[in-house]
Amino acid sequence: MAVGARLLIGLLVDGISSGLILAMLGLGITLVFGLGGVLNLAIGIFSLLGIVLVMEATGLVGNVFVGVLVALVAVGLVSLAVDRSLLSLVYRSEGQERTLIGIFGTLGLAFFLEGALILRYPDVYSIPAEIELLRVAGIVIRGSSLVSIALGLVVFGLLYVFFDRTYMGQATRTVMQDEVGATLCGIDTRQLRTFVFVLSAVVAALAGMLYSFTGEVGVASSFQLTINAVIVSVVGGVTSITGTVVAGLILGIITTYADAFVGAYFAAIALFSVAIVVLLVRPGEIGA
């Protein structure tokens, strides 16, 4: 196999890994917005919160796997507190007013938590996962990418079972399609919103952990993660779960190749360009 082909295959694996992480972040935007009309601009800070909590928990228990579990539970509890306080106020409004209040409310929460975290964690960090490079038929593959792909597939497999086979998952899809009809059928939309918000925060935290396997991340990176999540959700259709996953994979592959061949700056331009094209083609998507 030619060197160029081996390089392209290795980058494809990295792109799929990056795409699954982007899809996990985008899903946090899609689910919360689709279920309650709230654009959660604090999704990136939940990712960073997961990373720093893993480091703290691992330092206490001495095991990174236990640290991950502890961190996910802690992020879930924090997101539950946010839902029962801040989002309870947001959900009192309706329509465009709710969307605007949600934007400013979650953005303010993100700034507050980022400011608090950066005082304690001013440097850049990564989760210590000793995963070596692999060579398969002359193709160099990062072990961290394979781990991210495996865990990402498990997460999306579990989410598929939840949304397709469980009553709560089917109720969530029903509310996203027709909230009035779902309410008339006796579905408790507020309970679903709480569950989905906590679920989205936990998935975002796991995405942040996987993201930190391949490089160091600082607290200030939370805003970029939020922007990436919004772009993936917009490209995927804002309220489409399947579209978000597909968009995440496509954008992950595009940006990985762009980063390798033309640099990170142009990779970021490519990411935004795709989002702009989608908004031009489907300008009414967010307001739908």
PDB file of C-alpha atoms in Angstrom:
ATOM      1  CA  MET A   1       0.000   0.000   0.000  1.00  0.00           C
ATOM      2  CA  ALA A   2       1.342   3.421  -0.936  1.00  0.00           C
ATOM      3  CA  VAL A   3       2.455   5.802   1.795  1.00  0.00           C
ATOM      4  CA  GLY A   4      -0.202   8.332   0.764  1.00  0.00           C
ATOM      5  CA  ALA A   5      -2.988   5.748   1.039  1.00  0.00           C
ATOM      6  CA  ARG A   6      -1.801   4.642   4.483  1.00  0.00           C
ATOM      7  CA  LEU A   7      -1.752   8.258   5.629  1.00  0.00           C
ATOM      8  CA  LEU A   8      -5.282   8.855   4.330  1.00  0.00           C
ATOM      9  CA  ILE A   9      -6.604   5.775   6.107  1.00  0.00           C
ATOM     10  CA  GLY A  10      -4.932   6.788   9.365  1.00  0.00           C
ATOM     11  CA  LEU A  11      -6.447  10.262   9.080  1.00  0.00           C
ATOM     12  CA  LEU A  12      -9.842   8.731   8.309  1.00  0.00           C
ATOM     13  CA  VAL A  13      -9.736   6.830  11.610  1.00  0.00           C
ATOM     14  CA  ASP A  14      -8.832  10.062  13.413  1.00  0.00           C
ATOM     15  CA  GLY A  15     -11.637  11.845  11.552  1.00  0.00           C
ATOM     16  CA  ILE A  16     -14.230   9.268  12.591  1.00  0.00           C
ATOM     17  CA  SER A  17     -13.039   9.578  16.187  1.00  0.00           C
ATOM     18  CA  SER A  18     -13.289  13.368  16.044  1.00  0.00           C
ATOM     19  CA  GLY A  19     -16.653  13.116  14.317  1.00  0.00           C
ATOM     20  CA  LEU A  20     -18.156  10.932  17.030  1.00  0.00           C
ATOM     21  CA  ILE A  21     -16.960  13.381  19.681  1.00  0.00           C
ATOM     22  CA  LEU A  22     -18.477  16.291  17.739  1.00  0.00           C
ATOM     23  CA  ALA A  23     -21.706  14.326  17.360  1.00  0.00           C
ATOM     24  CA  MET A  24     -21.864  13.747  21.127  1.00  0.00           C
ATOM     25  CA  LEU A  25     -21.449  17.479  21.725  1.00  0.00           C
ATOM     26  CA  GLY A  26     -23.959  18.406  19.018  1.00  0.00           C
ATOM     27  CA  LEU A  27     -26.472  15.971  20.450  1.00  0.00           C
ATOM     28  CA  GLY A  28     -26.495  17.991  23.663  1.00  0.00           C
ATOM     29  CA  ILE A  29     -27.629  21.045  21.692  1.00  0.00           C
ATOM     30  CA  THR A  30     -30.128  19.126  19.556  1.00  0.00           C
ATOM     31  CA  LEU A  31     -31.903  17.309  22.375  1.00  0.00           C
ATOM     32  CA  VAL A  32     -32.324  20.288  24.694  1.00  0.00           C
ATOM     33  CA  PHE A  33     -33.369  22.645  21.900  1.00  0.00           C
ATOM     34  CA  GLY A  34     -35.694  20.142  20.282  1.00  0.00           C
ATOM     35  CA  LEU A  35     -37.390  19.260  23.548  1.00  0.00           C
ATOM     36  CA  GLY A  36     -37.764  22.682  25.101  1.00  0.00           C
ATOM     37  CA  GLY A  37     -36.609  25.387  22.679  1.00  0.00           C
ATOM     38  CA  VAL A  38     -33.555  26.225  24.793  1.00  0.00           C
ATOM     39  CA  LEU A  39     -30.196  26.688  23.055  1.00  0.00           C
ATOM     40  CA  ASN A  40     -27.809  25.377  25.704  1.00  0.00           C
ATOM     41  CA  LEU A  41     -24.671  27.478  25.311  1.00  0.00           C
ATOM     42  CA  ALA A  42     -23.205  25.965  28.469  1.00  0.00           C
ATOM     43  CA  ILE A  43     -22.627  22.573  26.818  1.00  0.00           C
ATOM     44  CA  GLY A  44     -18.882  23.212  26.418  1.00  0.00           C
ATOM     45  CA  ILE A  45     -18.365  24.029  30.086  1.00  0.00           C
ATOM     46  CA  PHE A  46     -19.942  20.704  31.063  1.00  0.00           C
ATOM     47  CA  SER A  47     -17.317  19.027  28.863  1.00  0.00           C
ATOM     48  CA  LEU A  48     -14.505  20.860  30.635  1.00  0.00           C
ATOM     49  CA  LEU A  49     -16.092  20.209  34.016  1.00  0.00           C
ATOM     50  CA  GLY A  50     -15.958  16.492  33.227  1.00  0.00           C
ATOM     51  CA  ILE A  51     -12.239  16.713  32.443  1.00  0.00           C
ATOM     52  CA  VAL A  52     -11.214  18.527  35.622  1.00  0.00           C
ATOM     53  CA  LEU A  53     -13.428  16.323  37.786  1.00  0.00           C
ATOM     54  CA  VAL A  54     -11.794  13.215  36.312  1.00  0.00           C
ATOM     55  CA  MET A  55      -8.385  14.587  37.290  1.00  0.00           C
ATOM     56  CA  GLU A  56      -9.561  15.400  40.819  1.00  0.00           C
ATOM     57  CA  ALA A  57     -11.310  12.055  41.294  1.00  0.00           C
ATOM     58  CA  THR A  58      -8.397  10.091  39.817  1.00  0.00           C
ATOM     59  CA  GLY A  59      -6.037  11.833  42.210  1.00  0.00           C
ATOM     60  CA  LEU A  60      -8.211  10.752  45.134  1.00  0.00           C
ATOM     61  CA  VAL A  61      -8.967   7.148  44.158  1.00  0.00           C
ATOM     62  CA  GLY A  62      -5.858   6.425  42.084  1.00  0.00           C
ATOM     63  CA  ASN A  63      -7.798   4.831  39.213  1.00  0.00           C
ATOM     64  CA  VAL A  64      -8.747   6.703  36.040  1.00  0.00           C
ATOM     65  CA  PHE A  65     -11.720   4.452  35.252  1.00  0.00           C
ATOM     66  CA  VAL A  66     -13.255   4.995  38.676  1.00  0.00           C
ATOM     67  CA  GLY A  67     -12.419   8.679  38.278  1.00  0.00           C
ATOM     68  CA  VAL A  68     -14.406   8.799  35.026  1.00  0.00           C
ATOM     69  CA  LEU A  69     -17.466   7.242  36.679  1.00  0.00           C
ATOM     70  CA  VAL A  70     -17.262   9.621  39.644  1.00  0.00           C
ATOM     71  CA  ALA A  71     -16.889  12.611  37.297  1.00  0.00           C
ATOM     72  CA  LEU A  72     -19.900  11.605  35.190  1.00  0.00           C
ATOM     73  CA  VAL A  73     -22.070  11.262  38.280  1.00  0.00           C
ATOM     74  CA  ALA A  74     -20.851  14.631  39.571  1.00  0.00           C
ATOM     75  CA  VAL A  75     -21.589  16.343  36.235  1.00  0.00           C
ATOM     76  CA  GLY A  76     -25.044  14.773  36.286  1.00  0.00           C
ATOM     77  CA  LEU A  77     -25.729  16.221  39.735  1.00  0.00           C
ATOM     78  CA  VAL A  78     -24.475  19.674  38.724  1.00  0.00           C
ATOM     79  CA  SER A  79     -26.636  19.657  35.590  1.00  0.00           C
ATOM     80  CA  LEU A  80     -29.632  18.539  37.647  1.00  0.00           C
ATOM     81  CA  ALA A  81     -29.135  21.514  39.958  1.00  0.00           C
ATOM     82  CA  VAL A  82     -28.900  23.835  36.936  1.00  0.00           C
ATOM     83  CA  ASP A  83     -32.092  22.398  35.479  1.00  0.00           C
ATOM     84  CA  ARG A  84     -34.087  22.741  38.667  1.00  0.00           C
ATOM     85  CA  SER A  85     -32.940  26.328  39.206  1.00  0.00           C
ATOM     86  CA  LEU A  86     -31.955  28.258  36.064  1.00  0.00           C
ATOM     87  CA  LEU A  87     -33.942  26.285  33.502  1.00  0.00           C
ATOM     88  CA  SER A  88     -37.043  26.249  35.670  1.00  0.00           C
ATOM     89  CA  LEU A  89     -37.095  30.030  35.281  1.00  0.00           C
ATOM     90  CA  VAL A  90     -36.432  29.777  31.530  1.00  0.00           C
ATOM     91  CA  TYR A  91     -39.296  27.325  30.952  1.00  0.00           C
ATOM     92  CA  ARG A  92     -41.802  29.770  32.445  1.00  0.00           C
ATOM     93  CA  SER A  93     -41.621  31.749  29.203  1.00  0.00           C
ATOM     94  CA  GLU A  94     -42.778  30.603  25.775  1.00  0.00           C
ATOM     95  CA  GLY A  95     -41.725  30.746  22.114  1.00  0.00           C
ATOM     96  CA  GLN A  96     -39.029  33.175  21.018  1.00  0.00           C
ATOM     97  CA  GLU A  97     -38.906  34.724  24.476  1.00  0.00           C
ATOM     98  CA  ARG A  98     -37.897  31.353  25.943  1.00  0.00           C
ATOM     99  CA  THR A  99     -35.226  30.930  23.274  1.00  0.00           C
ATOM    100  CA  LEU A 100     -33.722  34.353  23.986  1.00  0.00           C
ATOM    101  CA  ILE A 101     -33.839  33.940  27.773  1.00  0.00           C
ATOM    102  CA  GLY A 102     -32.308  30.475  27.386  1.00  0.00           C
ATOM    103  CA  ILE A 103     -29.460  31.849  25.288  1.00  0.00           C
ATOM    104  CA  PHE A 104     -28.575  34.580  27.756  1.00  0.00           C
ATOM    105  CA  GLY A 105     -29.163  32.361  30.783  1.00  0.00           C
ATOM    106  CA  THR A 106     -26.968  29.473  29.647  1.00  0.00           C
ATOM    107  CA  LEU A 107     -24.337  31.847  28.236  1.00  0.00           C
ATOM    108  CA  GLY A 108     -24.186  33.638  31.576  1.00  0.00           C
ATOM    109  CA  LEU A 109     -23.890  30.284  33.351  1.00  0.00           C
ATOM    110  CA  ALA A 110     -21.021  29.320  31.035  1.00  0.00           C
ATOM    111  CA  PHE A 111     -19.146  32.571  31.753  1.00  0.00           C
ATOM    112  CA  PHE A 112     -19.689  32.180  35.501  1.00  0.00           C
ATOM    113  CA  LEU A 113     -18.504  28.573  35.635  1.00  0.00           C
ATOM    114  CA  GLU A 114     -15.588  29.266  33.296  1.00  0.00           C
ATOM    115  CA  GLY A 115     -14.439  32.146  35.501  1.00  0.00           C
ATOM    116  CA  ALA A 116     -14.743  30.000  38.622  1.00  0.00           C
ATOM    117  CA  LEU A 117     -12.917  27.038  37.072  1.00  0.00           C
ATOM    118  CA  ILE A 118     -10.082  29.054  35.550  1.00  0.00           C
ATOM    119  CA  LEU A 119      -9.116  30.326  39.004  1.00  0.00           C
ATOM    120  CA  ARG A 120      -8.580  26.745  40.143  1.00  0.00           C
ATOM    121  CA  TYR A 121      -7.396  25.293  36.833  1.00  0.00           C
ATOM    122  CA  PRO A 122      -5.436  28.010  34.968  1.00  0.00           C
ATOM    123  CA  ASP A 123      -3.332  25.629  32.868  1.00  0.00           C
ATOM    124  CA  VAL A 124      -4.092  23.091  30.153  1.00  0.00           C
ATOM    125  CA  TYR A 125      -4.862  19.498  31.030  1.00  0.00           C
ATOM    126  CA  SER A 126      -5.389  16.047  29.576  1.00  0.00           C
ATOM    127  CA  ILE A 127      -6.655  12.795  31.027  1.00  0.00           C
ATOM    128  CA  PRO A 128      -3.705  10.428  31.575  1.00  0.00           C
ATOM    129  CA  ALA A 129      -4.633   7.542  29.276  1.00  0.00           C
ATOM    130  CA  GLU A 130      -1.571   5.489  28.297  1.00  0.00           C
ATOM    131  CA  ILE A 131      -2.685   4.384  24.839  1.00  0.00           C
ATOM    132  CA  GLU A 132       0.064   3.621  22.345  1.00  0.00           C
ATOM    133  CA  LEU A 133       0.185   3.979  18.580  1.00  0.00           C
ATOM    134  CA  LEU A 134      -0.782   0.895  16.597  1.00  0.00           C
ATOM    135  CA  ARG A 135       0.570  -0.312  13.263  1.00  0.00           C
ATOM    136  CA  VAL A 136      -1.801  -2.328  11.065  1.00  0.00           C
ATOM    137  CA  ALA A 137      -0.548  -3.290   7.583  1.00  0.00           C
ATOM    138  CA  GLY A 138       1.838  -0.357   7.739  1.00  0.00           C
ATOM    139  CA  ILE A 139      -0.918   2.072   8.748  1.00  0.00           C
ATOM    140  CA  VAL A 140      -0.182   4.099  11.875  1.00  0.00           C
ATOM    141  CA  ILE A 141      -3.320   4.460  13.982  1.00  0.00           C
ATOM    142  CA  ARG A 142      -3.583   6.297  17.259  1.00  0.00           C
ATOM    143  CA  GLY A 143      -4.841   4.005  19.993  1.00  0.00           C
ATOM    144  CA  SER A 144      -6.725   6.913  21.539  1.00  0.00           C
ATOM    145  CA  SER A 145      -8.733   7.263  18.323  1.00  0.00           C
ATOM    146  CA  LEU A 146      -9.740   3.608  18.441  1.00  0.00           C
ATOM    147  CA  VAL A 147     -10.783   3.943  22.085  1.00  0.00           C
ATOM    148  CA  SER A 148     -12.808   7.052  21.253  1.00  0.00           C
ATOM    149  CA  ILE A 149     -14.507   5.267  18.348  1.00  0.00           C
ATOM    150  CA  ALA A 150     -15.313   2.228  20.475  1.00  0.00           C
ATOM    151  CA  LEU A 151     -16.737   4.271  23.335  1.00  0.00           C
ATOM    152  CA  GLY A 152     -18.573   6.578  20.927  1.00  0.00           C
ATOM    153  CA  LEU A 153     -20.234   3.621  19.225  1.00  0.00           C
ATOM    154  CA  VAL A 154     -21.250   2.208  22.603  1.00  0.00           C
ATOM    155  CA  VAL A 155     -22.759   5.555  23.622  1.00  0.00           C
ATOM    156  CA  PHE A 156     -24.718   5.949  20.403  1.00  0.00           C
ATOM    157  CA  GLY A 157     -25.783   2.318  20.531  1.00  0.00           C
ATOM    158  CA  LEU A 158     -27.207   2.847  24.009  1.00  0.00           C
ATOM    159  CA  LEU A 159     -28.870   6.086  22.918  1.00  0.00           C
ATOM    160  CA  TYR A 160     -30.437   4.304  19.945  1.00  0.00           C
ATOM    161  CA  VAL A 161     -31.881   1.634  22.234  1.00  0.00           C
ATOM    162  CA  PHE A 162     -33.136   4.327  24.602  1.00  0.00           C
ATOM    163  CA  PHE A 163     -34.866   6.440  21.944  1.00  0.00           C
ATOM    164  CA  ASP A 164     -36.186   3.505  19.932  1.00  0.00           C
ATOM    165  CA  ARG A 165     -37.091   0.879  22.544  1.00  0.00           C
ATOM    166  CA  THR A 166     -37.984   2.611  25.814  1.00  0.00           C
ATOM    167  CA  TYR A 167     -41.138   4.494  26.751  1.00  0.00           C
ATOM    168  CA  MET A 168     -39.209   7.573  27.920  1.00  0.00           C
ATOM    169  CA  GLY A 169     -37.139   7.643  24.736  1.00  0.00           C
ATOM    170  CA  GLN A 170     -40.192   7.362  22.504  1.00  0.00           C
ATOM    171  CA  ALA A 171     -41.931  10.034  24.573  1.00  0.00           C
ATOM    172  CA  THR A 172     -38.927  12.308  24.061  1.00  0.00           C
ATOM    173  CA  ARG A 173     -39.132  11.873  20.289  1.00  0.00           C
ATOM    174  CA  THR A 174     -42.871  12.516  20.422  1.00  0.00           C
ATOM    175  CA  VAL A 175     -42.425  15.787  22.317  1.00  0.00           C
ATOM    176  CA  MET A 176     -39.730  16.909  19.846  1.00  0.00           C
ATOM    177  CA  GLN A 177     -42.172  16.306  16.974  1.00  0.00           C
ATOM    178  CA  ASP A 178     -45.403  17.582  18.560  1.00  0.00           C
ATOM    179  CA  GLU A 179     -45.249  19.009  22.089  1.00  0.00           C
ATOM    180  CA  VAL A 180     -48.955  19.936  22.229  1.00  0.00           C
ATOM    181  CA  GLY A 181     -50.050  16.484  21.105  1.00  0.00           C
ATOM    182  CA  ALA A 182     -47.650  14.818  23.558  1.00  0.00           C
ATOM    183  CA  THR A 183     -49.015  16.904  26.425  1.00  0.00           C
ATOM    184  CA  LEU A 184     -52.583  15.954  25.507  1.00  0.00           C
ATOM    185  CA  CYS A 185     -51.514  12.300  25.620  1.00  0.00           C
ATOM    186  CA  GLY A 186     -50.443  12.763  29.239  1.00  0.00           C
ATOM    187  CA  ILE A 187     -46.654  12.963  28.774  1.00  0.00           C
ATOM    188  CA  ASP A 188     -44.907  14.957  31.513  1.00  0.00           C
ATOM    189  CA  THR A 189     -42.791  17.281  29.365  1.00  0.00           C
ATOM    190  CA  ARG A 190     -41.057  18.945  32.326  1.00  0.00           C
ATOM    191  CA  GLN A 191     -39.809  15.625  33.667  1.00  0.00           C
ATOM    192  CA  LEU A 192     -38.529  14.705  30.222  1.00  0.00           C
ATOM    193  CA  ARG A 193     -36.727  18.029  29.875  1.00  0.00           C
ATOM    194  CA  THR A 194     -34.945  17.481  33.165  1.00  0.00           C
ATOM    195  CA  PHE A 195     -33.862  13.982  32.201  1.00  0.00           C
ATOM    196  CA  VAL A 196     -32.692  15.035  28.736  1.00  0.00           C
ATOM    197  CA  PHE A 197     -30.756  18.045  30.055  1.00  0.00           C
ATOM    198  CA  VAL A 198     -28.906  15.847  32.544  1.00  0.00           C
ATOM    199  CA  LEU A 199     -28.316  13.213  29.855  1.00  0.00           C
ATOM    200  CA  SER A 200     -26.932  15.807  27.424  1.00  0.00           C
ATOM    201  CA  ALA A 201     -24.562  17.192  30.072  1.00  0.00           C
ATOM    202  CA  VAL A 202     -23.251  13.722  30.950  1.00  0.00           C
ATOM    203  CA  VAL A 203     -22.723  12.831  27.277  1.00  0.00           C
ATOM    204  CA  ALA A 204     -20.955  16.182  26.741  1.00  0.00           C
ATOM    205  CA  ALA A 205     -18.704  15.470  29.733  1.00  0.00           C
ATOM    206  CA  LEU A 206     -17.795  12.084  28.257  1.00  0.00           C
ATOM    207  CA  ALA A 207     -17.103  13.773  24.901  1.00  0.00           C
ATOM    208  CA  GLY A 208     -14.771  16.201  26.658  1.00  0.00           C
ATOM    209  CA  MET A 209     -12.911  13.309  28.292  1.00  0.00           C
ATOM    210  CA  LEU A 210     -12.429  11.582  24.939  1.00  0.00           C
ATOM    211  CA  TYR A 211     -11.355  14.896  23.400  1.00  0.00           C
ATOM    212  CA  SER A 212      -8.644  15.269  26.048  1.00  0.00           C
ATOM    213  CA  PHE A 213      -7.185  11.825  25.264  1.00  0.00           C
ATOM    214  CA  THR A 214      -5.424  13.218  22.206  1.00  0.00           C
ATOM    215  CA  GLY A 215      -4.301  16.610  23.482  1.00  0.00           C
ATOM    216  CA  GLU A 216      -4.270  19.127  26.277  1.00  0.00           C
ATOM    217  CA  VAL A 217      -7.371  21.225  26.905  1.00  0.00           C
ATOM    218  CA  GLY A 218      -7.774  24.417  28.897  1.00  0.00           C
ATOM    219  CA  VAL A 219     -10.867  25.814  30.581  1.00  0.00           C
ATOM    220  CA  ALA A 220     -10.965  28.573  27.954  1.00  0.00           C
ATOM    221  CA  SER A 221     -11.520  25.846  25.339  1.00  0.00           C
ATOM    222  CA  SER A 222     -15.097  25.422  26.567  1.00  0.00           C
ATOM    223  CA  PHE A 223     -16.379  28.208  24.304  1.00  0.00           C
ATOM    224  CA  GLN A 224     -14.829  26.590  21.209  1.00  0.00           C
ATOM    225  CA  LEU A 225     -16.411  23.274  22.155  1.00  0.00           C
ATOM    226  CA  THR A 226     -19.786  25.004  22.455  1.00  0.00           C
ATOM    227  CA  ILE A 227     -19.367  26.639  19.041  1.00  0.00           C
ATOM    228  CA  ASN A 228     -18.472  23.262  17.512  1.00  0.00           C
ATOM    229  CA  ALA A 229     -21.534  21.697  19.130  1.00  0.00           C
ATOM    230  CA  VAL A 230     -23.823  24.421  17.767  1.00  0.00           C
ATOM    231  CA  ILE A 231     -22.356  24.080  14.267  1.00  0.00           C
ATOM    232  CA  VAL A 232     -22.877  20.309  14.271  1.00  0.00           C
ATOM    233  CA  SER A 233     -26.448  20.710  15.480  1.00  0.00           C
ATOM    234  CA  VAL A 234     -27.218  23.375  12.862  1.00  0.00           C
ATOM    235  CA  VAL A 235     -25.737  21.319  10.037  1.00  0.00           C
ATOM    236  CA  GLY A 236     -27.624  18.264  11.269  1.00  0.00           C
ATOM    237  CA  GLY A 237     -30.956  20.067  11.306  1.00  0.00           C
ATOM    238  CA  VAL A 238     -31.124  21.427  14.891  1.00  0.00           C
ATOM    239  CA  THR A 239     -33.870  19.043  15.997  1.00  0.00           C
ATOM    240  CA  SER A 240     -32.781  15.899  14.129  1.00  0.00           C
ATOM    241  CA  ILE A 241     -30.943  13.313  16.225  1.00  0.00           C
ATOM    242  CA  THR A 242     -29.882  11.252  13.203  1.00  0.00           C
ATOM    243  CA  GLY A 243     -28.887  14.383  11.290  1.00  0.00           C
ATOM    244  CA  THR A 244     -26.698  15.527  14.181  1.00  0.00           C
ATOM    245  CA  VAL A 245     -24.815  12.232  14.307  1.00  0.00           C
ATOM    246  CA  VAL A 246     -24.258  12.221  10.539  1.00  0.00           C
ATOM    247  CA  ALA A 247     -23.201  15.887  10.570  1.00  0.00           C
ATOM    248  CA  GLY A 248     -20.750  15.230  13.381  1.00  0.00           C
ATOM    249  CA  LEU A 249     -19.091  12.407  11.466  1.00  0.00           C
ATOM    250  CA  ILE A 250     -18.883  14.372   8.217  1.00  0.00           C
ATOM    251  CA  LEU A 251     -17.519  17.510   9.886  1.00  0.00           C
ATOM    252  CA  GLY A 252     -15.058  15.492  11.952  1.00  0.00           C
ATOM    253  CA  ILE A 253     -13.608  13.870   8.830  1.00  0.00           C
ATOM    254  CA  ILE A 254     -13.534  17.153   6.891  1.00  0.00           C
ATOM    255  CA  THR A 255     -11.765  19.088   9.648  1.00  0.00           C
ATOM    256  CA  THR A 256      -9.284  16.273  10.310  1.00  0.00           C
ATOM    257  CA  TYR A 257      -8.176  16.179   6.670  1.00  0.00           C
ATOM    258  CA  ALA A 258      -8.167  19.981   6.473  1.00  0.00           C
ATOM    259  CA  ASP A 259      -6.090  20.224   9.646  1.00  0.00           C
ATOM    260  CA  ALA A 260      -3.555  17.719   8.310  1.00  0.00           C
ATOM    261  CA  PHE A 261      -3.123  19.226   4.851  1.00  0.00           C
ATOM    262  CA  VAL A 262      -3.832  22.962   5.163  1.00  0.00           C
ATOM    263  CA  GLY A 263      -3.591  23.675   8.887  1.00  0.00           C
ATOM    264  CA  ALA A 264      -5.879  24.230  11.877  1.00  0.00           C
ATOM    265  CA  TYR A 265      -6.791  27.765  10.792  1.00  0.00           C
ATOM    266  CA  PHE A 266      -8.246  26.610   7.488  1.00  0.00           C
ATOM    267  CA  ALA A 267      -9.846  23.629   9.198  1.00  0.00           C
ATOM    268  CA  ALA A 268     -11.804  26.060  11.368  1.00  0.00           C
ATOM    269  CA  ILE A 269     -12.772  28.036   8.261  1.00  0.00           C
ATOM    270  CA  ALA A 270     -14.006  24.817   6.629  1.00  0.00           C
ATOM    271  CA  LEU A 271     -16.144  24.046   9.673  1.00  0.00           C
ATOM    272  CA  PHE A 272     -17.786  27.471   9.658  1.00  0.00           C
ATOM    273  CA  SER A 273     -18.161  27.437   5.870  1.00  0.00           C
ATOM    274  CA  VAL A 274     -20.228  24.267   5.967  1.00  0.00           C
ATOM    275  CA  ALA A 275     -22.487  25.782   8.627  1.00  0.00           C
ATOM    276  CA  ILE A 276     -22.958  28.978   6.591  1.00  0.00           C
ATOM    277  CA  VAL A 277     -23.877  27.014   3.471  1.00  0.00           C
ATOM    278  CA  VAL A 278     -26.443  25.011   5.440  1.00  0.00           C
ATOM    279  CA  LEU A 279     -27.978  28.185   6.880  1.00  0.00           C
ATOM    280  CA  LEU A 280     -28.204  29.669   3.393  1.00  0.00           C
ATOM    281  CA  VAL A 281     -29.881  26.541   2.047  1.00  0.00           C
ATOM    282  CA  ARG A 282     -32.163  26.097   5.075  1.00  0.00           C
ATOM    283  CA  PRO A 283     -32.517  29.592   6.605  1.00  0.00           C
ATOM    284  CA  GLY A 284     -35.641  28.763   8.599  1.00  0.00           C
ATOM    285  CA  GLU A 285     -34.266  25.667  10.290  1.00  0.00           C
ATOM    286  CA  ILE A 286     -33.502  27.155  13.708  1.00  0.00           C
ATOM    287  CA  GLY A 287     -36.796  28.886  13.999  1.00  0.00           C
ATOM    288  CA  ALA A 288     -38.740  25.816  12.905  1.00  0.00           C
TER     289      ALA A 288
END
